[in-house]
Amino acid sequence: MTQALILYNSLLVLITFGLVVFLNRVKAERPFERTFLLGIIQVSAIFLATILFPIDGFGWFQLLAWGVFLYIPLFLIGSGVILFNQSRLFVYILLVLVLIIFAVGVDAFLVEPQRIEVTHSIIYSSKLDQHIKVAVLADIQTDNPGAYEARVLALTEAENPDLVLLSGDYLQIWDQEKYDAAVIDLNKIFIDAGLEPSLGIYAVRGNVDHTEWNLIFNDLDVYTFSNTESLDIGALTLTGVSWLDSEKPDLVIPGSQKFHLVMGHSPNFSLGEINADLLLAGHTHGGQVQLPGIGPLLTLSLVPRSWASGLTEISPDRYLLVSRGIGLERGNAPRLRFNCRPELVILDLIPIR
């Protein structure tokens, strides 16, 4: 990826510089139309340069982010300098565009990934005989556990939940030595948080987790689901779904006389015959980028995009909650969120008297 970044940036430096030089030479001939045309050429060049490199999809997004947040503003600034004496109004428009891109970049890379939101939802059911507060932590998905994760767990403890559910993807690290060190760090953060909900803490595996993922919960009273199984935890029935089963859109899970809560990592399992009152998942990160009026651009799941974030009644008295998650996609992906804050989900399950 490092080599691809060097080549990509070198190519875009040449393209951006060449376009600005060309604009400087022809600025006396319809400068504003030419600026617009050259801007279209640059955007097209950014997309074409991105897909030239044989890397994974997340790597393409990282290259695209470089193009959008660095080279488009550089072209706009260069154009503004060249045309400053021809039209101050046009230059001010270019400046506004640069400021908008800059503001979006600051928000997406520096603000939103750390701006955790505590979201509250309520579900009423005649199958409940007591009020249960559930905390859902999805996709902690870090490669450097530290103050942010500790803050999230402190927020969880402050909510005083009766039940804590962890829906997978805790660490995204490929190097085994670094992974082992991060396991120790995240384990200590969980221990220091002192979570002791009355109905317990339960965790399933996510798709980026190593086979020894449950070591994260050493010396903690956390039940980890190795396979798909159902537990009677007193007030309700809890089914934990293995990460392989959670990917199956034809999964079948029988019902329960009690309020039945089913938790998996991917929301794909919700398309199957799941006889339950509440289905919980993560994995999508809410898309990490949501555009106003459009929603998430990418969910990496089979469920409708409208299901990929938040609480949805997918059939009468049957709900699916997909959390936007705590962390970010790591590896080659750009570390950003836009209009899609990380979230700690608090669910109040309330009996109908």
Short mmCIF file of C-alpha atoms in Angstrom, two decimals:
data_model
loop_
_atom_site.label_atom_id
_atom_site.label_comp_id
_atom_site.label_asym_id
_atom_site.label_seq_id
_atom_site.Cartn_x
_atom_site.Cartn_y
_atom_site.Cartn_z
CA MET A 1 0.00 0.00 0.00
CA THR A 2 2.89 2.37 0.76
CA GLN A 3 4.27 2.00 -2.76
CA ALA A 4 0.80 2.58 -4.24
CA LEU A 5 0.42 5.76 -2.16
CA ILE A 6 3.79 7.12 -3.36
CA LEU A 7 3.02 6.40 -7.01
CA TYR A 8 -0.55 7.71 -6.74
CA ASN A 9 0.49 10.95 -5.07
CA SER A 10 3.32 11.46 -7.54
CA LEU A 11 0.89 11.02 -10.42
CA LEU A 12 -1.66 13.44 -8.96
CA VAL A 13 1.02 16.04 -8.20
CA LEU A 14 1.96 15.98 -11.89
CA ILE A 15 -1.67 16.12 -13.04
CA THR A 16 -2.65 18.94 -10.68
CA PHE A 17 0.48 20.98 -11.46
CA GLY A 18 -0.03 20.43 -15.20
CA LEU A 19 -3.65 21.58 -15.09
CA VAL A 20 -2.78 24.73 -13.13
CA VAL A 21 0.06 25.55 -15.54
CA PHE A 22 -2.25 25.03 -18.52
CA LEU A 23 -4.89 27.29 -16.94
CA ASN A 24 -2.25 29.98 -16.44
CA ARG A 25 -1.40 29.87 -20.13
CA VAL A 26 -4.99 30.12 -21.38
CA LYS A 27 -6.48 32.29 -18.61
CA ALA A 28 -7.26 35.12 -21.05
CA GLU A 29 -9.57 32.86 -23.07
CA ARG A 30 -12.85 32.18 -21.24
CA PRO A 31 -11.04 31.55 -17.90
CA PHE A 32 -14.09 30.53 -15.88
CA GLU A 33 -15.36 27.99 -18.41
CA ARG A 34 -11.85 26.60 -18.76
CA THR A 35 -11.46 26.35 -14.97
CA PHE A 36 -14.71 24.39 -14.76
CA LEU A 37 -13.63 22.09 -17.60
CA LEU A 38 -10.19 21.51 -16.09
CA GLY A 39 -11.86 20.78 -12.73
CA ILE A 40 -13.93 18.05 -14.38
CA ILE A 41 -10.76 16.69 -15.98
CA GLN A 42 -9.02 16.60 -12.60
CA VAL A 43 -11.91 14.82 -10.85
CA SER A 44 -12.01 12.27 -13.69
CA ALA A 45 -8.25 11.82 -13.45
CA ILE A 46 -8.53 11.20 -9.70
CA PHE A 47 -11.08 8.42 -10.22
CA LEU A 48 -9.13 6.87 -13.10
CA ALA A 49 -5.83 7.03 -11.19
CA THR A 50 -7.51 5.40 -8.19
CA ILE A 51 -8.73 2.33 -10.05
CA LEU A 52 -5.40 1.87 -11.86
CA PHE A 53 -3.79 0.42 -8.74
CA PRO A 54 -4.34 -3.32 -8.06
CA ILE A 55 -5.24 -3.01 -4.37
CA ASP A 56 -8.31 -3.96 -2.34
CA GLY A 57 -11.51 -1.92 -2.28
CA PHE A 58 -10.67 -0.20 1.00
CA GLY A 59 -7.30 0.82 -0.44
CA TRP A 60 -9.10 2.44 -3.35
CA PHE A 61 -11.17 4.46 -0.89
CA GLN A 62 -7.97 5.65 0.79
CA LEU A 63 -6.51 6.78 -2.53
CA LEU A 64 -9.78 8.48 -3.41
CA ALA A 65 -9.72 10.32 -0.08
CA TRP A 66 -6.25 11.69 -0.89
CA GLY A 67 -7.55 12.92 -4.24
CA VAL A 68 -10.68 14.56 -2.86
CA PHE A 69 -9.27 16.16 0.28
CA LEU A 70 -5.82 17.20 -0.97
CA TYR A 71 -5.57 17.53 -4.75
CA ILE A 72 -8.96 19.06 -5.52
CA PRO A 73 -8.32 21.87 -2.97
CA LEU A 74 -4.80 22.37 -4.38
CA PHE A 75 -6.24 22.78 -7.87
CA LEU A 76 -8.89 25.22 -6.61
CA ILE A 77 -6.30 27.27 -4.71
CA GLY A 78 -3.99 27.37 -7.71
CA SER A 79 -6.86 28.45 -9.95
CA GLY A 80 -7.83 31.16 -7.51
CA VAL A 81 -4.31 32.59 -7.43
CA ILE A 82 -4.16 32.68 -11.26
CA LEU A 83 -7.59 34.28 -11.69
CA PHE A 84 -7.44 36.65 -8.70
CA ASN A 85 -7.10 39.78 -10.82
CA GLN A 86 -9.81 38.75 -13.31
CA SER A 87 -12.76 38.09 -11.00
CA ARG A 88 -12.68 38.44 -7.24
CA LEU A 89 -16.20 36.97 -7.01
CA PHE A 90 -15.16 33.80 -8.84
CA VAL A 91 -12.09 33.47 -6.63
CA TYR A 92 -14.27 33.84 -3.52
CA ILE A 93 -16.49 31.02 -4.81
CA LEU A 94 -13.40 28.83 -5.24
CA LEU A 95 -12.31 29.76 -1.71
CA VAL A 96 -15.70 28.74 -0.31
CA LEU A 97 -15.40 25.37 -2.06
CA VAL A 98 -11.94 24.87 -0.55
CA LEU A 99 -13.25 25.74 2.92
CA ILE A 100 -16.17 23.32 2.55
CA ILE A 101 -13.86 20.48 1.52
CA PHE A 102 -11.48 21.37 4.37
CA ALA A 103 -14.33 21.45 6.91
CA VAL A 104 -15.67 18.09 5.73
CA GLY A 105 -12.18 16.62 5.94
CA VAL A 106 -11.59 17.90 9.48
CA ASP A 107 -14.96 16.56 10.58
CA ALA A 108 -14.56 13.20 8.83
CA PHE A 109 -10.97 12.45 9.89
CA LEU A 110 -10.52 14.28 13.19
CA VAL A 111 -13.89 14.95 14.80
CA GLU A 112 -16.52 12.31 14.05
CA PRO A 113 -14.39 9.18 14.63
CA GLN A 114 -13.97 10.27 18.27
CA ARG A 115 -17.40 11.87 18.77
CA ILE A 116 -19.20 8.95 20.35
CA GLU A 117 -22.98 9.24 20.56
CA VAL A 118 -25.16 7.47 23.11
CA THR A 119 -28.39 6.56 21.32
CA HIS A 120 -31.50 5.42 23.16
CA SER A 121 -34.32 3.22 21.83
CA ILE A 122 -37.33 1.62 23.50
CA ILE A 123 -39.05 -1.66 22.72
CA TYR A 124 -42.29 -2.71 24.43
CA SER A 125 -43.27 -6.36 24.75
CA SER A 126 -45.92 -8.40 26.54
CA LYS A 127 -43.33 -11.20 26.86
CA LEU A 128 -41.31 -9.19 29.37
CA ASP A 129 -42.02 -9.11 33.08
CA GLN A 130 -39.41 -6.51 34.03
CA HIS A 131 -37.67 -3.46 32.60
CA ILE A 132 -34.27 -4.41 31.16
CA LYS A 133 -31.68 -1.89 30.04
CA VAL A 134 -29.36 -3.31 27.39
CA ALA A 135 -26.06 -1.76 26.29
CA VAL A 136 -24.88 -2.78 22.82
CA LEU A 137 -21.24 -2.27 21.85
CA ALA A 138 -20.51 -3.22 18.26
CA ASP A 139 -17.28 -3.07 16.30
CA ILE A 140 -14.83 -1.63 18.80
CA GLN A 141 -12.48 -2.48 15.93
CA THR A 142 -9.28 -0.74 16.97
CA ASP A 143 -5.61 -1.35 16.29
CA ASN A 144 -4.45 0.76 19.23
CA PRO A 145 -6.64 0.39 22.36
CA GLY A 146 -6.43 3.42 24.60
CA ALA A 147 -8.23 6.44 25.99
CA TYR A 148 -11.06 6.43 23.46
CA GLU A 149 -12.09 2.84 24.21
CA ALA A 150 -11.79 3.53 27.94
CA ARG A 151 -14.11 6.53 27.52
CA VAL A 152 -16.67 4.38 25.68
CA LEU A 153 -16.68 1.80 28.47
CA ALA A 154 -16.96 4.55 31.09
CA LEU A 155 -20.04 5.84 29.25
CA THR A 156 -21.41 2.29 29.27
CA GLU A 157 -20.85 1.94 33.01
CA ALA A 158 -22.52 5.32 33.62
CA GLU A 159 -25.70 4.06 31.92
CA ASN A 160 -25.93 1.28 34.56
CA PRO A 161 -27.18 -1.40 32.12
CA ASP A 162 -28.68 -4.71 33.20
CA LEU A 163 -27.16 -6.51 30.22
CA VAL A 164 -24.12 -5.76 28.04
CA LEU A 165 -23.85 -7.27 24.55
CA LEU A 166 -20.70 -7.19 22.42
CA SER A 167 -21.33 -8.01 18.78
CA GLY A 168 -17.82 -8.68 17.49
CA ASP A 169 -14.84 -7.09 15.75
CA TYR A 170 -12.72 -6.04 18.71
CA LEU A 171 -9.22 -5.73 17.22
CA GLN A 172 -8.25 -5.41 13.57
CA ILE A 173 -4.55 -6.23 13.50
CA TRP A 174 -2.82 -8.75 11.24
CA ASP A 175 0.64 -8.82 12.82
CA GLN A 176 0.47 -11.46 15.55
CA GLU A 177 2.95 -9.78 17.89
CA LYS A 178 1.08 -6.46 17.73
CA TYR A 179 -2.23 -8.29 18.10
CA ASP A 180 -1.06 -10.06 21.26
CA ALA A 181 0.03 -6.74 22.79
CA ALA A 182 -3.30 -5.10 21.88
CA VAL A 183 -5.20 -8.01 23.47
CA ILE A 184 -3.47 -7.24 26.77
CA ASP A 185 -4.24 -3.51 26.45
CA LEU A 186 -7.92 -4.01 25.59
CA ASN A 187 -8.30 -6.61 28.33
CA LYS A 188 -6.97 -4.13 30.89
CA ILE A 189 -9.36 -1.44 29.64
CA PHE A 190 -12.29 -3.83 30.17
CA ILE A 191 -11.05 -4.81 33.63
CA ASP A 192 -10.57 -1.17 34.67
CA ALA A 193 -14.08 -0.29 33.42
CA GLY A 194 -15.57 -2.54 36.11
CA LEU A 195 -18.72 -3.48 34.20
CA GLU A 196 -20.93 -5.74 36.34
CA PRO A 197 -24.43 -5.81 34.83
CA SER A 198 -26.89 -7.98 36.73
CA LEU A 199 -27.75 -10.15 33.69
CA GLY A 200 -24.15 -10.45 32.52
CA ILE A 201 -21.91 -9.62 29.59
CA TYR A 202 -22.02 -11.68 26.39
CA ALA A 203 -19.83 -11.54 23.30
CA VAL A 204 -19.81 -13.01 19.80
CA ARG A 205 -16.98 -13.12 17.29
CA GLY A 206 -16.67 -10.76 14.33
CA ASN A 207 -15.14 -11.31 10.92
CA VAL A 208 -11.84 -9.50 11.66
CA ASP A 209 -11.26 -11.28 14.99
CA HIS A 210 -8.50 -13.86 15.39
CA THR A 211 -9.32 -17.41 16.42
CA GLU A 212 -8.11 -16.63 19.96
CA TRP A 213 -10.35 -13.55 20.20
CA ASN A 214 -11.82 -14.64 23.54
CA LEU A 215 -8.44 -13.95 25.23
CA ILE A 216 -9.55 -10.32 25.23
CA PHE A 217 -11.91 -11.28 28.06
CA ASN A 218 -9.43 -13.18 30.27
CA ASP A 219 -10.21 -12.78 33.99
CA LEU A 220 -13.53 -11.16 33.11
CA ASP A 221 -17.01 -12.50 33.72
CA VAL A 222 -17.88 -12.47 30.01
CA TYR A 223 -19.64 -15.33 28.25
CA THR A 224 -18.16 -15.81 24.76
CA PHE A 225 -20.13 -17.69 22.13
CA SER A 226 -17.88 -20.09 20.22
CA ASN A 227 -20.84 -21.53 18.29
CA THR A 228 -24.46 -20.59 17.77
CA GLU A 229 -26.34 -21.44 20.95
CA SER A 230 -29.23 -20.23 23.10
CA LEU A 231 -29.08 -19.43 26.80
CA ASP A 232 -31.79 -18.90 29.37
CA ILE A 233 -30.60 -15.88 31.34
CA GLY A 234 -33.68 -15.55 33.51
CA ALA A 235 -35.54 -12.54 32.19
CA LEU A 236 -35.11 -13.54 28.55
CA THR A 237 -33.63 -16.02 26.13
CA LEU A 238 -30.38 -14.94 24.49
CA THR A 239 -29.03 -16.59 21.35
CA GLY A 240 -25.47 -15.87 20.28
CA VAL A 241 -24.77 -16.47 16.59
CA SER A 242 -21.32 -17.49 15.35
CA TRP A 243 -19.84 -15.09 12.83
CA LEU A 244 -20.08 -17.66 10.04
CA ASP A 245 -23.75 -18.28 10.82
CA SER A 246 -24.40 -14.53 11.02
CA GLU A 247 -23.38 -14.25 7.35
CA LYS A 248 -26.08 -16.74 6.29
CA PRO A 249 -29.28 -15.16 4.89
CA ASP A 250 -31.07 -18.52 5.22
CA LEU A 251 -30.26 -19.17 8.88
CA VAL A 252 -33.02 -20.81 10.93
CA ILE A 253 -33.34 -20.21 14.69
CA PRO A 254 -36.35 -21.54 16.63
CA GLY A 255 -38.34 -19.37 18.99
CA SER A 256 -38.73 -19.16 22.75
CA GLN A 257 -41.60 -18.62 25.15
CA LYS A 258 -39.65 -15.79 26.75
CA PHE A 259 -38.59 -12.55 25.10
CA HIS A 260 -36.04 -13.79 22.61
CA LEU A 261 -32.98 -11.75 21.72
CA VAL A 262 -30.62 -12.97 18.99
CA MET A 263 -27.18 -11.40 18.53
CA GLY A 264 -24.81 -11.91 15.61
CA HIS A 265 -22.06 -9.92 13.96
CA SER A 266 -23.35 -9.49 10.40
CA PRO A 267 -27.02 -8.53 9.95
CA ASN A 268 -27.38 -11.01 7.06
CA PHE A 269 -28.86 -13.60 9.41
CA SER A 270 -31.91 -11.35 9.89
CA LEU A 271 -33.05 -12.36 6.39
CA GLY A 272 -33.48 -15.96 7.55
CA GLU A 273 -36.19 -17.63 9.60
CA ILE A 274 -35.26 -16.13 12.94
CA ASN A 275 -38.07 -16.62 15.41
CA ALA A 276 -37.15 -13.86 17.85
CA ASP A 277 -38.39 -10.55 19.19
CA LEU A 278 -35.15 -8.60 18.79
CA LEU A 279 -32.19 -9.18 16.48
CA LEU A 280 -28.91 -7.35 17.10
CA ALA A 281 -25.94 -6.90 14.77
CA GLY A 282 -23.05 -4.65 13.86
CA HIS A 283 -20.55 -5.08 11.00
CA THR A 284 -21.89 -2.32 8.71
CA HIS A 285 -20.49 0.61 10.76
CA GLY A 286 -23.57 2.40 9.43
CA GLY A 287 -21.58 2.71 6.22
CA GLN A 288 -19.08 5.04 8.00
CA VAL A 289 -20.15 7.59 5.39
CA GLN A 290 -23.80 8.60 5.06
CA LEU A 291 -24.90 11.22 2.56
CA PRO A 292 -27.99 13.33 3.36
CA GLY A 293 -31.01 11.95 1.53
CA ILE A 294 -29.06 8.90 0.35
CA GLY A 295 -27.83 7.13 3.47
CA PRO A 296 -24.88 4.74 3.69
CA LEU A 297 -22.90 4.30 0.50
CA LEU A 298 -21.46 0.91 1.48
CA THR A 299 -22.77 -1.59 4.04
CA LEU A 300 -21.02 -4.88 3.10
CA SER A 301 -24.20 -6.75 3.90
CA LEU A 302 -27.19 -8.26 2.11
CA VAL A 303 -29.87 -6.46 4.10
CA PRO A 304 -31.65 -3.42 2.62
CA ARG A 305 -29.67 -0.24 3.14
CA SER A 306 -32.49 1.14 5.27
CA TRP A 307 -31.86 -1.72 7.72
CA ALA A 308 -28.09 -1.19 7.91
CA SER A 309 -28.21 1.41 10.67
CA GLY A 310 -30.56 1.92 13.59
CA LEU A 311 -33.69 0.17 14.83
CA THR A 312 -36.08 -1.29 12.23
CA GLU A 313 -39.35 -3.14 12.72
CA ILE A 314 -38.80 -5.78 10.02
CA SER A 315 -42.13 -7.48 10.74
CA PRO A 316 -44.87 -6.94 13.36
CA ASP A 317 -43.30 -7.00 16.86
CA ARG A 318 -39.99 -8.19 15.40
CA TYR A 319 -37.12 -5.73 15.46
CA LEU A 320 -33.62 -5.53 14.03
CA LEU A 321 -31.08 -3.20 15.57
CA VAL A 322 -27.86 -2.61 13.62
CA SER A 323 -25.34 -0.47 15.46
CA ARG A 324 -23.07 2.02 13.69
CA GLY A 325 -20.33 0.66 15.93
CA ILE A 326 -17.65 2.16 18.11
CA GLY A 327 -14.59 2.03 15.86
CA LEU A 328 -13.46 2.15 12.25
CA GLU A 329 -12.41 -0.06 9.39
CA ARG A 330 -8.64 -0.38 9.65
CA GLY A 331 -5.97 -1.74 7.32
CA ASN A 332 -5.94 0.07 3.97
CA ALA A 333 -9.21 1.91 4.63
CA PRO A 334 -9.25 5.67 5.29
CA ARG A 335 -9.87 6.37 8.98
CA LEU A 336 -12.95 8.52 8.58
CA ARG A 337 -16.63 8.88 9.40
CA PHE A 338 -19.01 11.40 7.89
CA ASN A 339 -22.57 12.04 9.03
CA CYS A 340 -22.25 8.69 10.79
CA ARG A 341 -20.98 9.10 14.34
CA PRO A 342 -19.84 6.06 16.32
CA GLU A 343 -22.46 4.99 18.79
CA LEU A 344 -23.09 3.23 22.06
CA VAL A 345 -26.62 1.86 21.86
CA ILE A 346 -28.84 1.75 24.94
CA LEU A 347 -32.03 -0.27 24.54
CA ASP A 348 -34.81 -0.13 27.11
CA LEU A 349 -36.91 -3.28 26.98
CA ILE A 350 -40.16 -2.43 28.74
CA PRO A 351 -42.99 -4.82 29.64
CA ILE A 352 -46.54 -4.10 28.58
CA ARG A 353 -48.64 -4.40 31.73
#
